Short mmCIF file of C-alpha atoms (C1' of nucleotides) in Angstrom, two decimals:
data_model
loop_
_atom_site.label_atom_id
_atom_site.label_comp_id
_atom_site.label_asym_id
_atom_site.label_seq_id
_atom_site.Cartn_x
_atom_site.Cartn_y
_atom_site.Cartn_z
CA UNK A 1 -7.06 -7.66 5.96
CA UNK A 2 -4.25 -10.33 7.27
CA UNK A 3 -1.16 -9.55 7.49
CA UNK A 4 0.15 -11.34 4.14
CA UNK A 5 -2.66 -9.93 2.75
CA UNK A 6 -1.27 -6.56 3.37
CA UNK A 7 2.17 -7.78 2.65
CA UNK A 8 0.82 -8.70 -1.22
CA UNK A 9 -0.83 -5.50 -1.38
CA UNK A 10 1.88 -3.57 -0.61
CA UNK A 11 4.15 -4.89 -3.46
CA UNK A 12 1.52 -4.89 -5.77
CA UNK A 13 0.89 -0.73 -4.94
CA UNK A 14 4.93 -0.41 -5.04
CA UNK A 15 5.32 -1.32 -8.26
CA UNK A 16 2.37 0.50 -9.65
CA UNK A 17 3.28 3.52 -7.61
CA UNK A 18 6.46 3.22 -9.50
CA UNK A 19 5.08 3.22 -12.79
CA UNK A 20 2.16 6.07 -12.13
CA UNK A 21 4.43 9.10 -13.57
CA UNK A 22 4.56 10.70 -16.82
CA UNK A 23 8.36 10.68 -17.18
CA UNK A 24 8.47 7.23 -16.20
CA UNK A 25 6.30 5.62 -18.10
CA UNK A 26 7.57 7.77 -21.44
CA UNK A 27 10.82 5.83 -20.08
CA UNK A 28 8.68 2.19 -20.28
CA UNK A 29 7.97 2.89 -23.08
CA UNK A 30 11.03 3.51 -24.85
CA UNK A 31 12.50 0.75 -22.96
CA UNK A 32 10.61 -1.65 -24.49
CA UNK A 33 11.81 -0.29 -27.79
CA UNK A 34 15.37 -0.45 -27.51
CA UNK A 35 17.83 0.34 -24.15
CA UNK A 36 18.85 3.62 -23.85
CA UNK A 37 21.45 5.84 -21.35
CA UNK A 38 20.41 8.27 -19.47
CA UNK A 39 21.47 11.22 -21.52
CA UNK A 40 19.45 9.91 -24.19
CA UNK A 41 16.39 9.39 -21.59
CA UNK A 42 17.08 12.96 -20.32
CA UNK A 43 16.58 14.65 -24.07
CA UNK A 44 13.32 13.16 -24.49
CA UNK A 45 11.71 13.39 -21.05
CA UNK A 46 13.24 17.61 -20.88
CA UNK A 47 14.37 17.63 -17.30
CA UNK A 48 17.17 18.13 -15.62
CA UNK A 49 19.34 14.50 -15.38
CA UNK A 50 19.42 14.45 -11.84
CA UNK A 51 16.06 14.36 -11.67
CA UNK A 52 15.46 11.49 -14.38
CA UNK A 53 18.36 9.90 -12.80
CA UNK A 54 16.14 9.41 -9.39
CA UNK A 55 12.86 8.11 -11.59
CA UNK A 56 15.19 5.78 -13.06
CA UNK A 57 16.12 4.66 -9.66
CA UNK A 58 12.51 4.68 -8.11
CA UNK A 59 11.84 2.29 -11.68
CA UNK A 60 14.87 0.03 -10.76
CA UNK A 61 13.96 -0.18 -7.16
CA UNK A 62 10.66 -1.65 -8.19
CA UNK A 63 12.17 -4.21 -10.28
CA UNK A 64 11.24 -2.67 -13.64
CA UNK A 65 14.91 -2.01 -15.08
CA UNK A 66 17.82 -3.17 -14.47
CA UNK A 67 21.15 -0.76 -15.48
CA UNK A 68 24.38 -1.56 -17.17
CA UNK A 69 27.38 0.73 -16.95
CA UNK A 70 29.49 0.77 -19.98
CA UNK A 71 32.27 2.93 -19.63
CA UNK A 72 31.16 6.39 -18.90
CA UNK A 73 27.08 5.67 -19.81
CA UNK A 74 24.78 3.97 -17.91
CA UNK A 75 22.14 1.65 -20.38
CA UNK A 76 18.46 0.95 -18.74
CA UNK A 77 16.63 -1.84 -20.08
CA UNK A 78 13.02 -3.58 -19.23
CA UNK A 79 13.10 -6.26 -17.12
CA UNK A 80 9.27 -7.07 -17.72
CA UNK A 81 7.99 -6.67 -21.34
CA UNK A 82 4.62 -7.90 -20.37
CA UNK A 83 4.33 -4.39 -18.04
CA UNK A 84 3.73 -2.88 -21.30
CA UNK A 85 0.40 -5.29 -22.19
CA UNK A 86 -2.01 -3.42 -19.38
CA UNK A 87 -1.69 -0.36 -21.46
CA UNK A 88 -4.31 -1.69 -23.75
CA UNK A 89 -6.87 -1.88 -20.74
CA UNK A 90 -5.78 1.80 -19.11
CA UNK A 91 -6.74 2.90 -22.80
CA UNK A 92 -10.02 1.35 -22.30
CA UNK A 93 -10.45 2.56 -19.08
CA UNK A 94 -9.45 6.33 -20.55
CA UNK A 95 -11.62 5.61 -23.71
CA UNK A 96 -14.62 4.42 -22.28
CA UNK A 97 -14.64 7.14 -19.17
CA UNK A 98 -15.93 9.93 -21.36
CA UNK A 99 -19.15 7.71 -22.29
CA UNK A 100 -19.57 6.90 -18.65
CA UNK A 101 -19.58 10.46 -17.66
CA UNK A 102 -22.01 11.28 -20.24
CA UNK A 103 -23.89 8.25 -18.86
CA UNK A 104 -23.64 9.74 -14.92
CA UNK A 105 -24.68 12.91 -16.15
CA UNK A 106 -28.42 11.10 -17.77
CA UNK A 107 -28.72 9.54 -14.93
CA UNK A 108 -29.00 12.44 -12.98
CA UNK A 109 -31.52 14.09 -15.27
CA UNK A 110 -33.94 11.48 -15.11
CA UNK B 1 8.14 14.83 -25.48
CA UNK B 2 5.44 16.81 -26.86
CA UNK B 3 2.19 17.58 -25.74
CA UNK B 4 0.05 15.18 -27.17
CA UNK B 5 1.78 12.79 -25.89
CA UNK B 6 2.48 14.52 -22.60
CA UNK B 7 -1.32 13.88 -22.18
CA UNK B 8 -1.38 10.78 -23.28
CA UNK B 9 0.98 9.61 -20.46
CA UNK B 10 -0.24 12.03 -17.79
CA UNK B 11 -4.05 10.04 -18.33
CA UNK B 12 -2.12 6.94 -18.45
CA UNK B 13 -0.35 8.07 -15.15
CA UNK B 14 -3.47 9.05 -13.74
CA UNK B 15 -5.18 5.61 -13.49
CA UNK B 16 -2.06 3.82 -12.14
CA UNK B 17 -1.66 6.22 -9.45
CA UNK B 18 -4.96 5.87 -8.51
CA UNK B 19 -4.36 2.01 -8.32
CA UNK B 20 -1.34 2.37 -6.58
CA UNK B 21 -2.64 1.81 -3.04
CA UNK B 22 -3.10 -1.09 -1.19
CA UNK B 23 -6.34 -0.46 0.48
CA UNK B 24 -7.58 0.80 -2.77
CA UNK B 25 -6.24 -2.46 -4.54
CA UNK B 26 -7.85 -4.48 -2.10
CA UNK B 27 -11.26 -2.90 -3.19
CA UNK B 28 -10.51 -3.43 -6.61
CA UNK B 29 -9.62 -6.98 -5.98
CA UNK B 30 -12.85 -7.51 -4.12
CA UNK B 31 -15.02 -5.41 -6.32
CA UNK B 32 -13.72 -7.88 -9.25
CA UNK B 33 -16.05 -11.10 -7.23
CA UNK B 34 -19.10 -9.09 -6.61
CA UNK B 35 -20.02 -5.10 -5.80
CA UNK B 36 -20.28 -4.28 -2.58
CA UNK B 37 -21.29 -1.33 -0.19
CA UNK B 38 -19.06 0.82 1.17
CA UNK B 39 -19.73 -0.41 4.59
CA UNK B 40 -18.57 -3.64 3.76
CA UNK B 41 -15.36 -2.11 1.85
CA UNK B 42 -14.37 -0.26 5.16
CA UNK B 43 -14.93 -3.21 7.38
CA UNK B 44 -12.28 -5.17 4.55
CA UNK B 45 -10.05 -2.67 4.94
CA UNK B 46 -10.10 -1.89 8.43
CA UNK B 47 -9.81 1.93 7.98
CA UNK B 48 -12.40 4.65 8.60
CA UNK B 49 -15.16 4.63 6.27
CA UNK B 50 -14.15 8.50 5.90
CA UNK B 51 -11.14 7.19 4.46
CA UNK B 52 -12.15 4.21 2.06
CA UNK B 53 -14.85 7.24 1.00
CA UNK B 54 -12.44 8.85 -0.26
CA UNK B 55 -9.92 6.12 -1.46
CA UNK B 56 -13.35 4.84 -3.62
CA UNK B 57 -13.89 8.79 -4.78
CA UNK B 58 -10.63 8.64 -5.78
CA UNK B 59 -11.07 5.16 -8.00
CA UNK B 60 -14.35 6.67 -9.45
CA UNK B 61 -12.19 9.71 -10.48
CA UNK B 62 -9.98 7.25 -12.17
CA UNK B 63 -12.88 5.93 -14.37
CA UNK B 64 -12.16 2.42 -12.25
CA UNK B 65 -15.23 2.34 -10.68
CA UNK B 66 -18.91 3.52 -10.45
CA UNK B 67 -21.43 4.00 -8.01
CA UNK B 68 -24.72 3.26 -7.19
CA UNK B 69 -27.04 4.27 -4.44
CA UNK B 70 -29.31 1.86 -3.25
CA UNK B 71 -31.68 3.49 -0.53
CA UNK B 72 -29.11 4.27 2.58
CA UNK B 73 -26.18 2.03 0.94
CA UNK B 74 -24.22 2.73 -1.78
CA UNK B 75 -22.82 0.13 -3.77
CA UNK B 76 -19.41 0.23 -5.84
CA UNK B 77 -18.56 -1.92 -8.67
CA UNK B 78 -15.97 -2.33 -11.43
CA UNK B 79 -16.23 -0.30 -14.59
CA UNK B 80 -13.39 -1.82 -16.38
CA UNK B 81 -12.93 -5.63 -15.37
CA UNK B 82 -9.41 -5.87 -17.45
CA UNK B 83 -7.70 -4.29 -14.92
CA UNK B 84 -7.17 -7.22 -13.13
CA UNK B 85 -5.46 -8.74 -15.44
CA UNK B 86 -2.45 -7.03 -15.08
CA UNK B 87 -1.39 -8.29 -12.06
CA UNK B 88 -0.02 -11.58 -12.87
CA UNK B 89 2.23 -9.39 -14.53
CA UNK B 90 2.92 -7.45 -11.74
CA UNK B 91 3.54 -10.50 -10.22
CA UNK B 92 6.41 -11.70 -12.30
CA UNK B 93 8.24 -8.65 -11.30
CA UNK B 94 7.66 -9.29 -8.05
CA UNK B 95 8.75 -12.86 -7.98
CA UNK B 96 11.50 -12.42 -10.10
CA UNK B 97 13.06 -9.35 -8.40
CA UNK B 98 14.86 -11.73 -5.71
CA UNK B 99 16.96 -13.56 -7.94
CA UNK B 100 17.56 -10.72 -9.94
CA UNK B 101 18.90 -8.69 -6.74
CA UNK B 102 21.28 -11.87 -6.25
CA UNK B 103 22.22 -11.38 -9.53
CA UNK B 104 23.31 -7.71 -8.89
CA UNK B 105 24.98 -9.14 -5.57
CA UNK B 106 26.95 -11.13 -8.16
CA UNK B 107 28.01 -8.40 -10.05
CA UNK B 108 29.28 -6.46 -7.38
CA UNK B 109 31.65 -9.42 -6.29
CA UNK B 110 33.18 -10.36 -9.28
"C1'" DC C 1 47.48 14.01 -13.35
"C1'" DA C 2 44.09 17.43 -14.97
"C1'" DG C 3 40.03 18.20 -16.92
"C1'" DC C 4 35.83 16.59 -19.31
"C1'" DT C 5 31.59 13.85 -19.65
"C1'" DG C 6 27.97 11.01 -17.70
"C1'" DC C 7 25.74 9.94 -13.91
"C1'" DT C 8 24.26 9.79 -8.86
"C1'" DT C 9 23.39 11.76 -4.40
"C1'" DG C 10 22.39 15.36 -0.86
"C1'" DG C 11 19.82 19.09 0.28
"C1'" DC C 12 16.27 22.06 -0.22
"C1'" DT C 13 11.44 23.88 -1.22
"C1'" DA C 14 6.99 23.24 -3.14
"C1'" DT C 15 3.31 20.30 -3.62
"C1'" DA C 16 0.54 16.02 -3.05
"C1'" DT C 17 -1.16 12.13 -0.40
"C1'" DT C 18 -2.85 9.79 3.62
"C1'" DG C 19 -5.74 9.14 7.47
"C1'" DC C 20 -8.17 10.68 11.36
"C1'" DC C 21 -11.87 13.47 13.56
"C1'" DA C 22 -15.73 16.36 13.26
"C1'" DA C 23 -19.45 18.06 10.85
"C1'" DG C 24 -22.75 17.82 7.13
"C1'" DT C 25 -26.17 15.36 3.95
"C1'" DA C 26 -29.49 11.85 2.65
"C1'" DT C 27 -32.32 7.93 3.46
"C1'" DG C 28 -35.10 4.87 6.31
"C1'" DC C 29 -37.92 4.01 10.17
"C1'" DA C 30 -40.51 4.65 14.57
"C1'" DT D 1 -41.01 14.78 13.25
"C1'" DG D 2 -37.14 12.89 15.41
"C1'" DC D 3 -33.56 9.74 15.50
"C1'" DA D 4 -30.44 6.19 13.55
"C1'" DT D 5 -27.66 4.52 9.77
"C1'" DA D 6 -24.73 5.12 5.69
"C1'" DC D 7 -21.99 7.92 3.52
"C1'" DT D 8 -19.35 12.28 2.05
"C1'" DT D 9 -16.77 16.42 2.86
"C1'" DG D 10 -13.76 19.83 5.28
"C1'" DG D 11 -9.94 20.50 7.85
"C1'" DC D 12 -5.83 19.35 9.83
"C1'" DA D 13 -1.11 17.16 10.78
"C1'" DA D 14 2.16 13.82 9.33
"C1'" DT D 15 4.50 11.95 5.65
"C1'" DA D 16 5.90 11.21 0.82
"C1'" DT D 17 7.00 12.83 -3.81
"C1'" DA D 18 8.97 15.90 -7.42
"C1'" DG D 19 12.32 18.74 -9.31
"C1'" DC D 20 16.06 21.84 -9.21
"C1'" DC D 21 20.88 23.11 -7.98
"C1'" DA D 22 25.24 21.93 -6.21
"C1'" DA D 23 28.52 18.69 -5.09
"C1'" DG D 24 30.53 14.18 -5.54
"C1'" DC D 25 32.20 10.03 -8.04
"C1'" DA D 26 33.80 7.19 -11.97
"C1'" DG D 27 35.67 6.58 -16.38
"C1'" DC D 28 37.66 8.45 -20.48
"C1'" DT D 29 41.22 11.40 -22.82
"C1'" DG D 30 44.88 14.58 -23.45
#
DNA sequence: CAGCTGCTTGGCTATATTGCCAAGTATGCA
DNA sequence: TGCATACTTGGCAATATAGCCAAGCAGCTG
């Protein structure tokens, strides 16, 4: 593994590691609906702001979101729609994994 | 956020976490050309095989990959090939996220 | 200016992840 | 059977992550 090698890899896992948490991706998700503050982000994930205040950061540190202060709120908004797109193939991944098991499991017994 | 779809995104959050490693992107990467043996994995990587053992367990966990023991080898390979996919998303964020942080420099000095 | 709301940051503890070494298991071969 | 190779697992120390509370900051509003 060369060094730019690693270099690639490492901002690839960043920005995955980013996205691989519940609250955050419940935020992705509503993001690509509409922008939202972070009161409104805070009553849907059930946690205390401060704490979805630092996932939003971790999310904008990866270059997922990008924030806009108006007056006393702060708005999030996507700064990648296509992030969104994968989902279809994690659902395949999650829908096809019980069939696989079952699969692993025959194998065994043969 | 209720619980149904509190599982939902913790499954969801599952698989990217376990992709959200460099070493363990790099064996998804390679696994995508052809499967290989976990010998040939560690030598890629450059780690200790105990480690990539347990980076792959931790992919075949994820439903990402499956195994397959050929006499003294064993031999990984994709499960779900639409993984890859994703990346040239990944890699608009990525490519994008300099001129956006010159845009937030902008901001900042008006 | 005082006080409120919305948000961020610091600090802490609990928990999870990473990676190495050492030890264990399974297969192949002399 | 004995030894080598390929791999996995246990255990440990270092580091990172998550979430809460408390404190701070910024922008409204009275």
């Amino acid at each position: 593994m060369d060094e730019k090698q690693k270099k690639r890899l490492d901002a690839r896992a960043k920005v995955l590691k980013a996205m691989a948490h519940p609250s955050r991706l419940l935020v992705l998700e509503e993001l690509e609906k509409q922008e939202r503050c972070v009161c409104e982000l805070t009553e849907m994930i059930g946690a205390d702001m401060s704490t979805v205040s630092k996932h939003l950061s971790v999310l904008k540190q990866a270059g997922l979101v990008i924030d806009d202060k108006r007056g006393n709120q702060v708005y999030y908004q996507l700064r990648v729609p296509c992030i969104l797109n994968f989902f279809d193939c994690v659902e395949t991944v999650l829908q096809t994994q019980h069939r696989e098991h079952a699969d692993t499991l025959s194998v065994v017994n043969r």
